Amino acid sequence: MDGTLVIGIHQLYARQSHLIDSGNAEGWARTFTPDGEFHSPTYPAPVAGRAPLRDFAQDFARNARAAGEVHRHVVTNVYVESVNPARAQVSAYLQVVATSVTGGTRLLRLTTVHDLLVRHGDDWRVARRDVRRDDAA
Amino acid sequence: MDGTLVIGIHQLYARQSHLIDSGNAEGWARTFTPDGEFHSPTYPAPVAGRAPLRDFAQDFARNARAAGEVHRHVVTNVYVESVNPARAQVSAYLQVVATSVTGGTRLLRLTTVHDLLVRHGDDWRVARRDVRRDDAA
Amino acid sequence: MDGTLVIGIHQLYARQSHLIDSGNAEGWARTFTPDGEFHSPTYPAPVAGRAPLRDFAQDFARNARAAGEVHRHVVTNVYVESVNPARAQVSAYLQVVATSVTGGTRLLRLTTVHDLLVRHGDDWRVARRDVRRDDAA
């Protein structure tokens, strides 16, 4: 397995979390391909395309703020199932951690993401993400 | 330190968690060497060999299900203390996260694993794992 | 991005946590440059230089023990923003997890670190760390 490709994939996951958690919804949407898809049991229909993905990320930040909280996406257990210079299949754990601005941190949920990635120049982008929630098992 | 070797080690830890957490007890047992050993203060005797390791992983899944929960192994802070093409010594943190099927996620415990790994083809396997629990310090 | 450099950076973060959490305050201080700086909203003045950094790490361990707890630094989402063979700029999430010696594990807080690293031989050291706490946003 090509180490440089795998490291680029780790970078993608770290960068994605920093983008959405710092309120950069546009930047987060651009970590998907232009027609990238986000499938989650939390939402009735998949989110597809960058404008809907950006709105999705903005809603995430707005909901956290409305609750008087900071939410963080903590990615772990990044497992590259297969990779070549053009595509990769990856599974990872994604925890959402909430901190109240008045103090107190808690683990909100743990989800598993199954991603199809495609390479774009030196970067990787998500072509399709499938999210599973442990509380919807 | 050889980057490709280190990346293979990170892959082992991610893969191990996905295997045991998805109920693939046989696959998890095969991430150990045929005579691999698992030492933990939780159990009176070490678990050694693949059949006992597989039973151990099955019990883990069965206990979670019986509690109406999904349990996840979250591995972080993977530190490769030493590595050569044949062997490696690694320390890592392992958190167990529980989610009730009726909702609610919590951190069950944090343990530290100290592993002796041996290389097998392109993969790494655990020859011996020593687990320390913070609540048994 | 050079894979070997990035892997060395991941090793630094894993090693740092193992050092401070195992009570090796001197070793942790030496993961900073001799005049390394630690800036955090928790403390009125930055901690700078190895002797003050060592004292800082000793206080951390002492406070945990006094509370009858084991504290762990869990590092995730390590994002290497830029790197060359001499310097790197990195962001990461750092969770503090507390386990009572009488049982019970909880997430104490989540912070974000923004680090300037400099290379020293084969290792990386922290020249300046800026910590942000979500509960002081």
Coordinates of C-alpha atoms in Angstrom, one line a residue, chain A residues 1-4 6-7 10 75-82 91-93 95 107-114 132-137, chain B residues 3-4 7 10-15 17-19 21-22 70-76 95 97 99-107 122:
Chain A
M1 CA 0.0 0.0 0.0
D2 CA 1.4 3.4 -1.1
G3 CA 2.3 5.4 2.0
T4 CA 2.0 8.8 0.4
V6 CA -2.6 6.8 2.7
I7 CA -1.1 9.9 4.4
H10 CA -5.5 10.9 6.8
V75 CA -12.3 11.0 13.5
T76 CA -10.4 7.8 14.5
N77 CA -9.8 4.3 13.2
V78 CA -9.2 5.4 9.6
Y79 CA -9.0 2.2 7.7
V80 CA -8.0 2.3 4.1
E81 CA -9.6 -0.8 2.7
S82 CA -8.2 -0.3 -0.8
S91 CA -14.0 3.3 6.8
A92 CA -13.6 5.4 9.9
Y93 CA -15.2 6.2 13.2
Q95 CA -17.5 10.9 17.2
L107 CA -19.9 12.6 23.8
L108 CA -23.0 13.1 21.7
R109 CA -22.8 10.1 19.4
L110 CA -20.5 7.7 17.5
T111 CA -21.0 7.0 13.9
T112 CA -19.2 5.0 11.3
V113 CA -18.5 6.4 7.9
H114 CA -17.9 4.4 4.7
R132 CA -24.3 4.6 10.1
R133 CA -25.4 5.6 13.6
D134 CA -25.0 3.2 16.5
D135 CA -28.2 4.5 18.0
A136 CA -30.0 3.6 14.8
A137 CA -28.6 0.1 14.6
Chain B
G3 CA 7.1 5.3 6.8
T4 CA 5.6 2.4 5.0
I7 CA 1.5 3.1 8.0
H10 CA -1.7 2.2 11.8
Q11 CA -3.8 0.1 9.4
L12 CA -3.6 -2.9 11.7
Y13 CA -5.1 -1.0 14.6
A14 CA -7.9 0.5 12.5
R15 CA -8.7 -2.8 11.0
S17 CA -11.3 -2.4 15.7
H18 CA -13.6 -2.6 12.7
L19 CA -13.3 -6.4 12.8
D21 CA -16.9 -4.1 16.5
S22 CA -18.6 -5.5 13.4
V70 CA -23.2 -1.3 20.5
H71 CA -19.6 -1.2 21.7
R72 CA -16.8 0.4 19.8
H73 CA -13.0 0.3 20.2
V74 CA -11.5 3.7 19.5
V75 CA -7.8 3.6 19.1
T76 CA -5.6 6.7 19.4
Q95 CA -11.2 3.7 24.5
V97 CA -17.5 3.6 23.7
T99 CA -24.2 3.4 22.6
S100 CA -27.5 2.2 23.8
V101 CA -29.8 1.1 21.0
T102 CA -32.4 3.3 22.6
G103 CA -30.1 6.3 22.4
G104 CA -27.3 7.7 24.5
T105 CA -23.5 7.3 24.0
R106 CA -21.0 7.2 26.8
L107 CA -17.3 6.5 27.3
D122 CA 2.5 -7.1 4.0

